[in-house]
Short mmCIF file of C-alpha atoms in Angstrom, two decimals:
data_model
loop_
_atom_site.label_atom_id
_atom_site.label_comp_id
_atom_site.label_asym_id
_atom_site.label_seq_id
_atom_site.Cartn_x
_atom_site.Cartn_y
_atom_site.Cartn_z
CA MET X 1257 21.05 -11.49 47.21
CA ILE X 1258 17.98 -10.74 49.11
CA LYS X 1259 15.80 -13.06 47.69
CA ARG X 1260 18.49 -15.87 47.94
CA ASP X 1261 18.49 -15.24 52.05
CA PHE X 1262 15.03 -15.03 52.10
CA VAL X 1263 14.96 -18.52 50.46
CA ILE X 1264 17.49 -19.89 52.56
CA GLY X 1265 15.82 -18.17 55.64
CA ALA X 1266 12.78 -19.96 54.85
CA VAL X 1267 14.17 -23.48 53.96
CA ILE X 1268 15.96 -23.21 57.67
CA ALA X 1269 12.69 -22.22 59.24
CA ALA X 1270 10.56 -25.03 57.71
CA VAL X 1271 13.28 -27.43 58.54
CA ALA X 1272 13.19 -26.22 62.05
CA LEU X 1273 9.57 -26.38 62.27
CA ALA X 1274 9.37 -29.72 60.84
CA ALA X 1275 11.77 -30.87 63.53
CA MET X 1276 9.81 -29.49 66.41
CA PRO X 1277 7.22 -31.90 66.71
CA ILE X 1278 9.78 -34.69 66.40
CA ALA X 1279 12.03 -33.18 69.04
CA HIS X 1280 8.95 -32.71 71.20
CA ALA X 1281 7.67 -36.28 70.89
CA GLY X 1282 11.38 -37.82 71.59
CA ALA X 1283 11.88 -35.41 74.35
CA LYS X 1284 13.13 -37.15 77.35
CA PRO X 1285 10.99 -36.59 80.40
CA ASP X 1286 11.98 -33.77 82.78
CA PRO X 1287 10.26 -34.70 86.04
CA ALA X 1288 12.22 -32.11 88.20
CA ALA X 1289 10.97 -29.56 85.74
CA ASP X 1290 7.49 -30.76 85.84
CA GLN X 1291 7.68 -30.52 89.60
CA LYS X 1292 8.65 -26.88 89.51
CA ALA X 1293 6.16 -25.93 87.18
CA PHE X 1294 3.43 -28.06 88.93
CA GLN X 1295 4.05 -26.35 92.36
CA ALA X 1296 4.67 -22.93 90.82
CA TYR X 1297 1.10 -23.23 89.12
CA PHE X 1298 -0.38 -23.78 92.60
CA LYS X 1299 1.39 -21.24 94.13
CA SER X 1300 0.32 -18.66 91.73
CA ARG X 1301 -3.04 -19.78 91.69
CA PHE X 1302 -3.36 -19.47 95.52
CA PRO X 1303 -0.77 -17.19 96.45
CA SER X 1304 -1.62 -16.58 100.12
CA LEU X 1305 -1.71 -20.58 100.58
CA PRO X 1306 1.12 -21.70 102.28
CA LEU X 1307 2.98 -24.87 100.52
CA ALA X 1308 2.77 -27.02 103.27
CA ASP X 1309 -1.15 -26.44 103.88
CA TYR X 1310 -1.85 -27.97 100.64
CA VAL X 1311 -1.80 -31.32 102.59
CA ASP X 1312 -5.15 -30.47 104.20
CA GLY X 1313 -6.69 -30.28 100.69
CA PRO X 1314 -10.34 -29.20 100.65
CA TYR X 1315 -10.30 -27.76 104.09
CA ASN X 1316 -8.16 -24.85 102.73
CA PHE X 1317 -11.33 -23.48 100.67
CA SER X 1318 -14.17 -23.89 102.78
CA LYS X 1319 -14.34 -22.35 106.44
CA SER X 1320 -17.31 -24.26 107.29
CA GLU X 1321 -15.85 -27.65 106.26
CA ARG X 1322 -12.33 -26.57 107.97
CA ASP X 1323 -14.42 -25.48 111.15
CA GLN X 1324 -16.14 -28.96 111.31
CA TRP X 1325 -12.73 -31.01 110.27
CA LYS X 1326 -11.06 -29.35 113.29
CA GLN X 1327 -13.79 -30.42 115.67
CA ILE X 1328 -13.78 -33.83 114.24
CA MET X 1329 -9.98 -34.10 114.76
CA ASP X 1330 -10.60 -33.76 118.76
CA PHE X 1331 -11.38 -37.56 118.30
CA PRO X 1332 -9.84 -38.57 114.96
CA PRO X 1333 -12.15 -41.11 113.29
CA TYR X 1334 -9.16 -43.00 111.92
CA GLN X 1335 -7.95 -43.82 115.37
CA PHE X 1336 -9.49 -47.18 115.42
CA SER X 1337 -7.37 -47.91 112.02
CA LEU X 1338 -4.22 -46.61 113.79
CA ASP X 1339 -4.94 -49.11 116.88
CA THR X 1340 -5.82 -52.15 114.56
CA GLY X 1341 -2.68 -51.22 112.15
CA LYS X 1342 -0.04 -51.06 114.81
CA GLN X 1343 -1.46 -54.24 116.30
CA MET X 1344 -1.10 -55.85 112.78
CA PHE X 1345 2.30 -54.33 112.57
CA GLU X 1346 3.46 -56.10 115.63
CA THR X 1347 1.87 -59.07 115.37
CA LYS X 1348 4.84 -61.65 114.16
CA PHE X 1349 4.11 -64.06 111.14
CA PRO X 1350 3.66 -67.54 111.65
CA ASN X 1351 7.42 -68.40 110.79
CA GLY X 1352 8.35 -65.82 113.69
CA LYS X 1353 9.16 -62.89 111.30
CA SER X 1354 7.53 -59.57 111.00
CA TYR X 1355 6.99 -56.53 108.52
CA ALA X 1356 10.05 -54.87 110.22
CA ASP X 1357 12.19 -57.59 109.09
CA CYS X 1358 11.25 -57.31 105.28
CA LEU X 1359 11.13 -53.37 104.91
CA PRO X 1360 13.57 -50.63 105.10
CA ASN X 1361 14.25 -49.09 108.45
CA GLY X 1362 12.07 -51.76 110.21
CA GLY X 1363 8.89 -50.44 108.35
CA ILE X 1364 9.02 -47.14 110.58
CA GLY X 1365 9.02 -43.83 109.09
CA ILE X 1366 9.19 -44.67 105.39
CA ALA X 1367 6.29 -43.77 104.05
CA GLN X 1368 7.67 -40.29 102.68
CA ASN X 1369 9.70 -42.64 100.28
CA TYR X 1370 6.89 -44.26 98.39
CA PRO X 1371 5.93 -44.81 95.81
CA MET X 1372 9.36 -45.68 94.90
CA PHE X 1373 10.74 -47.39 91.81
CA ASP X 1374 12.23 -50.58 91.70
CA GLU X 1375 14.87 -51.16 89.17
CA LYS X 1376 14.99 -54.90 89.27
CA THR X 1377 11.48 -55.40 88.44
CA GLY X 1378 11.29 -52.24 86.42
CA GLN X 1379 7.90 -51.32 88.22
CA VAL X 1380 6.83 -48.78 90.80
CA VAL X 1381 6.33 -50.23 94.32
CA THR X 1382 3.69 -48.35 96.62
CA LEU X 1383 3.72 -48.60 100.43
CA ALA X 1384 0.83 -51.38 100.11
CA GLY X 1385 2.75 -53.03 97.43
CA ALA X 1386 5.96 -53.54 99.63
CA VAL X 1387 3.58 -54.57 102.54
CA ASN X 1388 1.83 -57.39 100.27
CA GLN X 1389 5.32 -58.33 98.82
CA CYS X 1390 6.64 -58.79 102.64
CA ARG X 1391 3.55 -60.80 103.40
CA VAL X 1392 4.05 -63.13 100.27
CA ASP X 1393 7.78 -63.62 101.12
CA ASN X 1394 6.94 -64.91 104.56
CA GLY X 1395 4.32 -67.26 103.12
CA LEU X 1396 0.95 -65.13 103.77
CA LYS X 1397 -1.63 -64.14 101.29
CA PRO X 1398 -1.18 -60.47 99.99
CA LEU X 1399 -4.25 -58.26 101.37
CA LYS X 1400 -6.39 -56.44 99.30
CA LEU X 1401 -5.14 -52.93 98.15
CA THR X 1402 -8.03 -50.73 98.86
CA LYS X 1403 -9.62 -51.07 102.29
CA GLU X 1404 -8.95 -52.37 105.72
CA PRO X 1405 -6.99 -54.50 107.24
CA MET X 1406 -4.38 -52.96 104.33
CA ALA X 1407 -5.81 -49.56 104.91
CA ASP X 1408 -5.12 -49.80 108.83
CA LEU X 1409 -1.69 -51.28 108.26
CA VAL X 1410 -0.61 -48.64 106.10
CA ALA X 1411 -2.50 -45.77 108.07
CA TYR X 1412 -0.18 -46.83 110.95
CA MET X 1413 2.93 -46.84 108.96
CA THR X 1414 2.09 -43.64 107.42
CA TYR X 1415 1.46 -42.31 110.89
CA THR X 1416 4.92 -43.14 111.86
CA SER X 1417 6.04 -40.85 108.94
CA ARG X 1418 3.94 -37.68 109.99
CA GLY X 1419 5.72 -34.50 109.40
CA LYS X 1420 8.49 -35.85 107.26
CA PRO X 1421 8.87 -34.13 104.12
CA ILE X 1422 7.46 -36.38 100.99
CA ASP X 1423 10.79 -37.71 99.18
CA VAL X 1424 9.67 -39.54 96.17
CA LYS X 1425 12.77 -40.08 93.68
CA VAL X 1426 12.50 -40.66 89.96
CA PRO X 1427 15.61 -42.26 88.93
CA ASP X 1428 17.19 -41.07 85.67
CA SER X 1429 16.74 -44.57 83.84
CA PRO X 1430 14.79 -45.15 80.97
CA LYS X 1431 12.01 -47.42 82.71
CA ALA X 1432 11.73 -45.46 85.90
CA LEU X 1433 11.04 -42.33 83.49
CA ALA X 1434 8.79 -44.42 81.36
CA ALA X 1435 6.72 -45.20 84.43
CA TYR X 1436 6.60 -41.38 85.50
CA GLU X 1437 5.70 -40.35 82.17
CA HIS X 1438 2.98 -43.16 82.09
CA GLY X 1439 1.60 -41.75 85.62
CA LYS X 1440 1.53 -38.23 84.13
CA GLU X 1441 -0.27 -39.29 80.82
CA TYR X 1442 -2.80 -40.99 82.89
CA PHE X 1443 -3.31 -37.92 85.38
CA TYR X 1444 -4.07 -35.81 82.41
CA THR X 1445 -6.05 -38.07 80.12
CA ARG X 1446 -9.65 -37.59 79.74
CA ARG X 1447 -11.50 -40.65 80.38
CA GLY X 1448 -15.07 -42.00 80.77
CA GLN X 1449 -18.58 -41.17 79.70
CA LEU X 1450 -18.22 -37.70 81.46
CA ASN X 1451 -14.88 -36.95 79.67
CA PHE X 1452 -12.93 -35.90 82.66
CA SER X 1453 -9.36 -36.38 83.71
CA CYS X 1454 -7.63 -36.05 87.18
CA ALA X 1455 -6.64 -32.91 86.13
CA SER X 1456 -9.81 -31.62 85.23
CA CYS X 1457 -10.85 -31.52 88.80
CA HIS X 1458 -7.63 -31.47 90.91
CA VAL X 1459 -5.68 -28.73 88.84
CA GLN X 1460 -8.18 -26.88 86.46
CA GLU X 1461 -11.31 -26.63 89.01
CA ALA X 1462 -9.23 -27.15 92.27
CA GLY X 1463 -10.55 -25.06 95.24
CA LYS X 1464 -13.99 -24.76 93.63
CA HIS X 1465 -17.31 -26.68 94.32
CA LEU X 1466 -18.45 -29.57 92.76
CA ARG X 1467 -21.86 -29.94 93.86
CA GLY X 1468 -21.53 -30.33 97.92
CA ASP X 1469 -17.90 -31.51 97.66
CA VAL X 1470 -14.83 -28.97 97.47
CA LEU X 1471 -12.13 -30.30 94.98
CA ALA X 1472 -8.82 -30.77 96.56
CA PRO X 1473 -5.98 -29.35 94.59
CA ALA X 1474 -3.69 -32.17 93.19
CA LEU X 1475 -0.72 -30.81 95.02
CA GLY X 1476 -0.58 -32.45 98.26
CA ILE X 1477 -3.55 -34.62 97.74
CA THR X 1478 -1.53 -37.73 98.25
CA ALA X 1479 0.06 -36.72 101.41
CA SER X 1480 -3.27 -37.35 103.95
CA PHE X 1481 -3.59 -40.82 102.62
CA PRO X 1482 -4.93 -43.18 103.55
CA VAL X 1483 -7.93 -41.38 104.82
CA TYR X 1484 -11.14 -41.97 106.97
CA ARG X 1485 -13.98 -40.69 104.92
CA SER X 1486 -17.22 -39.94 106.40
CA LYS X 1487 -18.96 -41.22 103.09
CA TRP X 1488 -16.83 -44.46 103.37
CA GLY X 1489 -17.46 -44.96 107.11
CA ASN X 1490 -13.95 -46.41 107.34
CA THR X 1491 -10.58 -45.99 106.04
CA GLY X 1492 -9.48 -46.27 102.54
CA THR X 1493 -5.91 -46.08 100.62
CA LEU X 1494 -5.35 -43.89 98.00
CA VAL X 1495 -5.89 -46.51 95.18
CA ARG X 1496 -9.43 -46.60 96.37
CA ARG X 1497 -9.99 -43.10 95.74
CA PHE X 1498 -8.53 -43.67 92.23
CA VAL X 1499 -11.27 -46.35 91.70
CA GLY X 1500 -13.65 -43.90 92.89
CA CYS X 1501 -12.74 -41.21 91.02
CA ASN X 1502 -12.86 -43.61 87.85
CA GLU X 1503 -16.31 -44.65 88.79
CA GLN X 1504 -17.67 -41.01 89.22
CA VAL X 1505 -16.47 -40.06 85.43
CA ARG X 1506 -18.29 -43.18 84.37
CA SER X 1507 -15.43 -45.07 83.50
CA VAL X 1508 -14.73 -48.53 84.28
CA PRO X 1509 -11.81 -48.51 87.04
CA ASP X 1510 -8.86 -50.60 86.58
CA LYS X 1511 -7.35 -53.33 89.10
CA PRO X 1512 -5.98 -51.75 92.38
CA ASP X 1513 -2.79 -53.29 91.73
CA SER X 1514 -2.52 -52.13 88.23
CA ALA X 1515 0.49 -50.26 86.59
CA ASN X 1516 -1.90 -47.37 85.77
CA TYR X 1517 -2.72 -46.64 89.49
CA ARG X 1518 0.80 -47.38 90.64
CA ASP X 1519 2.38 -45.28 87.81
CA LEU X 1520 -0.38 -42.53 88.73
CA ALA X 1521 0.28 -42.63 92.52
CA TYR X 1522 4.22 -42.06 91.73
CA PHE X 1523 3.42 -39.08 89.36
CA LEU X 1524 1.25 -37.58 91.98
CA THR X 1525 3.37 -37.99 94.72
CA TYR X 1526 6.23 -37.00 93.44
CA MET X 1527 4.65 -33.81 92.40
CA SER X 1528 4.35 -33.10 96.00
CA ASP X 1529 7.75 -33.69 97.13
CA GLY X 1530 8.81 -31.59 99.96
CA LEU X 1531 5.31 -31.50 101.25
CA PRO X 1532 5.13 -33.03 104.53
CA ILE X 1533 3.06 -36.46 105.22
CA ALA X 1534 -0.10 -35.84 106.99
CA GLY X 1535 -1.73 -39.18 106.72
CA PRO X 1536 -3.72 -40.85 107.66
CA GLY X 1537 -6.25 -38.11 107.27
CA ALA X 1538 -10.10 -37.58 107.65
CA ARG X 1539 -12.17 -36.48 104.91
CA PRO X 1540 -15.97 -35.78 103.88
CA MET Y 1318 -49.56 -49.78 33.71
CA LYS Y 1319 -48.86 -47.52 36.71
CA ARG Y 1320 -50.81 -50.09 38.73
CA LEU Y 1321 -48.89 -53.11 37.33
CA TYR Y 1322 -45.63 -51.15 38.20
CA LEU Y 1323 -46.70 -50.45 41.66
CA ALA Y 1324 -47.94 -54.11 42.37
CA GLY Y 1325 -44.35 -55.26 41.23
CA PHE Y 1326 -42.66 -52.77 43.35
CA ALA Y 1327 -44.47 -53.92 46.40
CA ALA Y 1328 -44.25 -57.61 45.63
CA LEU Y 1329 -40.41 -57.48 45.18
CA VAL Y 1330 -38.98 -54.58 47.54
CA LEU Y 1331 -41.68 -54.69 50.52
CA PRO Y 1332 -40.93 -58.35 51.80
CA GLY Y 1333 -37.45 -57.43 51.63
CA LEU Y 1334 -37.69 -54.24 53.67
CA ALA Y 1335 -40.10 -55.87 56.24
CA ALA Y 1336 -37.26 -58.61 56.59
CA ALA Y 1337 -34.69 -56.43 57.27
CA ALA Y 1338 -36.63 -54.42 59.71
CA THR Y 1339 -37.56 -57.50 61.94
CA PRO Y 1340 -34.80 -58.51 64.11
CA THR Y 1341 -34.15 -62.26 64.06
CA LYS Y 1342 -31.96 -64.35 66.29
CA ALA Y 1343 -29.25 -64.03 63.75
CA SER Y 1344 -29.36 -60.28 63.30
CA ALA Y 1345 -29.42 -59.98 67.12
CA GLU Y 1346 -26.51 -62.56 67.37
CA HIS Y 1347 -24.73 -60.43 64.58
CA ALA Y 1348 -25.19 -57.07 66.55
CA ILE Y 1349 -23.94 -58.61 69.78
CA ALA Y 1350 -20.57 -59.84 68.02
CA ALA Y 1351 -20.00 -56.60 66.37
CA ALA Y 1352 -20.55 -54.83 69.83
CA GLU Y 1353 -18.14 -57.54 71.58
CA ALA Y 1354 -15.53 -56.60 68.71
CA LYS Y 1355 -15.74 -52.97 69.41
CA ILE Y 1356 -15.51 -53.34 73.16
CA LYS Y 1357 -12.57 -55.51 72.95
CA LEU Y 1358 -10.82 -52.67 71.02
CA SER Y 1359 -11.98 -50.03 73.53
CA ALA Y 1360 -10.63 -52.40 76.22
CA ALA Y 1361 -7.39 -52.42 74.57
CA HIS Y 1362 -7.12 -48.76 74.68
CA ASP Y 1363 -7.84 -48.90 78.55
CA ASN Y 1364 -10.89 -46.77 78.07
CA GLN Y 1365 -14.32 -48.78 78.93
CA TRP Y 1366 -17.55 -47.06 79.78
CA PRO Y 1367 -19.71 -48.78 82.42
CA SER Y 1368 -22.78 -47.94 80.26
CA THR Y 1369 -21.30 -50.17 77.18
CA LEU Y 1370 -21.25 -52.99 79.47
CA ALA Y 1371 -24.38 -52.49 80.76
CA ALA Y 1372 -25.83 -52.35 77.56
CA LEU Y 1373 -24.19 -55.37 76.23
CA LYS Y 1374 -25.61 -57.21 79.15
CA SER Y 1375 -29.15 -56.21 78.34
CA ALA Y 1376 -28.34 -57.32 75.05
CA LYS Y 1377 -27.41 -60.65 75.81
CA ALA Y 1378 -30.11 -60.92 78.30
CA ALA Y 1379 -32.84 -59.86 75.78
CA GLU Y 1380 -31.44 -62.37 73.08
CA LYS Y 1381 -31.65 -65.39 75.85
CA LYS Y 1382 -35.33 -64.28 76.35
CA SER Y 1383 -35.79 -64.38 72.30
CA ASP Y 1384 -36.48 -60.65 72.60
CA PHE Y 1385 -34.22 -60.01 69.16
CA ALA Y 1386 -35.80 -56.50 68.70
CA THR Y 1387 -34.34 -55.20 72.24
CA ALA Y 1388 -31.38 -57.32 71.75
CA GLU Y 1389 -30.49 -55.86 68.78
CA THR Y 1390 -31.16 -52.30 69.85
CA GLU Y 1391 -28.97 -52.84 72.99
CA ALA Y 1392 -26.16 -54.60 71.13
CA LYS Y 1393 -25.98 -51.51 68.79
CA ARG Y 1394 -26.30 -49.18 71.52
CA ALA Y 1395 -23.21 -50.82 73.13
CA GLU Y 1396 -21.35 -50.64 70.02
CA MET Y 1397 -21.99 -46.90 69.54
CA LEU Y 1398 -20.91 -46.27 73.13
CA ALA Y 1399 -17.66 -48.55 72.73
CA GLY Y 1400 -16.99 -46.70 69.63
CA LEU Y 1401 -17.22 -43.34 71.29
CA SER Y 1402 -15.04 -44.51 74.16
CA LEU Y 1403 -12.70 -45.67 71.60
CA GLN Y 1404 -12.68 -42.42 69.89
CA GLN Y 1405 -11.92 -40.51 73.21
CA ALA Y 1406 -8.83 -42.87 73.96
CA VAL Y 1407 -7.42 -42.44 70.44
CA SER Y 1408 -7.80 -38.55 70.60
CA GLN Y 1409 -6.37 -38.36 74.25
CA LYS Y 1410 -3.37 -39.94 73.08
CA LYS Y 1411 -2.26 -36.65 71.72
CA LEU Y 1412 -4.80 -34.29 73.45
CA TRP Y 1413 -3.82 -35.03 77.23
CA LYS Y 1414 -0.51 -33.03 76.42
CA ASN Y 1415 -2.54 -29.85 76.02
CA ALA Y 1416 -3.40 -29.83 79.39
CA VAL Y 1417 -0.03 -30.53 81.16
CA VAL Y 1418 1.05 -27.69 83.70
CA HIS Y 1419 3.85 -25.99 82.29
#
């Protein structure tokens, strides 16, 4: 009797074990659970750091950098971008229309909702992508996604969202979940000759030094973009930073409008839902 | 008799070895083609290293200058690097999950 029970038990256990990887492999993505775990990880790693302060990135971990940053912010280096961006935003297209005519809420105070998933196209749309779509719809050429003037325009639009909590949504649809999962995979995948993933620096080594730089935690990292970087000497978008990160780990970067980068931005920004928009920012 | 064997060996084998060791236009082109094929594979896996492309570029430049030795060496380096990036991409298809924050 005992022997029979043992055999039955062993068979059940074997079947359950065999089914586990299948169940795991086919498990439906759960963005809300991921987000909860992601934020909890950083809360437990840096218990004294309020959640909203993560948007200040590296300045939470280096007093000297924070002091310098505060002084720099007396005259924010991105001010020129804001002025240019505002002027661009308010300038009518040759057909008499403007950005306000083709973006939600007239394009003001909407940055916290991007990237968003467009069910019609089945793709993630970034704020810069929406701006370019607006331009194309009005007979203008799309702008390059990495630097000015796009960075200026997005900087101004992001400024109108300052303080609003990030509110990126992942709809419960197969395509949206696939895009989210793709972004998540990209974030955690090691690449390049140095064998680094985004997570290597911005999760595992967050808050530590990499040579002279303090590595910003992934949580809240998108909230300050576009950023004026002293290294660049001008303002750049989030995708510009993605390109730079790929180059730093000796990986050939993707195209700025690639699904890889759009989905990565989607995942990363969704992880920071609830944190306030702080862009445009200033970084070393 | 020993000398006869040695002479036979030298006559038959050494020219072959020498030919194999001396890169030619054909061998350089073959190495470049092999590198390009591996590079295409790693590109399909979304994982290309700049050093791979730099090595291929060097190989092609050397081949143009009829420096077949350099061309072959650089092409083989490019193929090796592309192979490593391919290996990285394939292994990461599963391994990335180990790094996920739970």
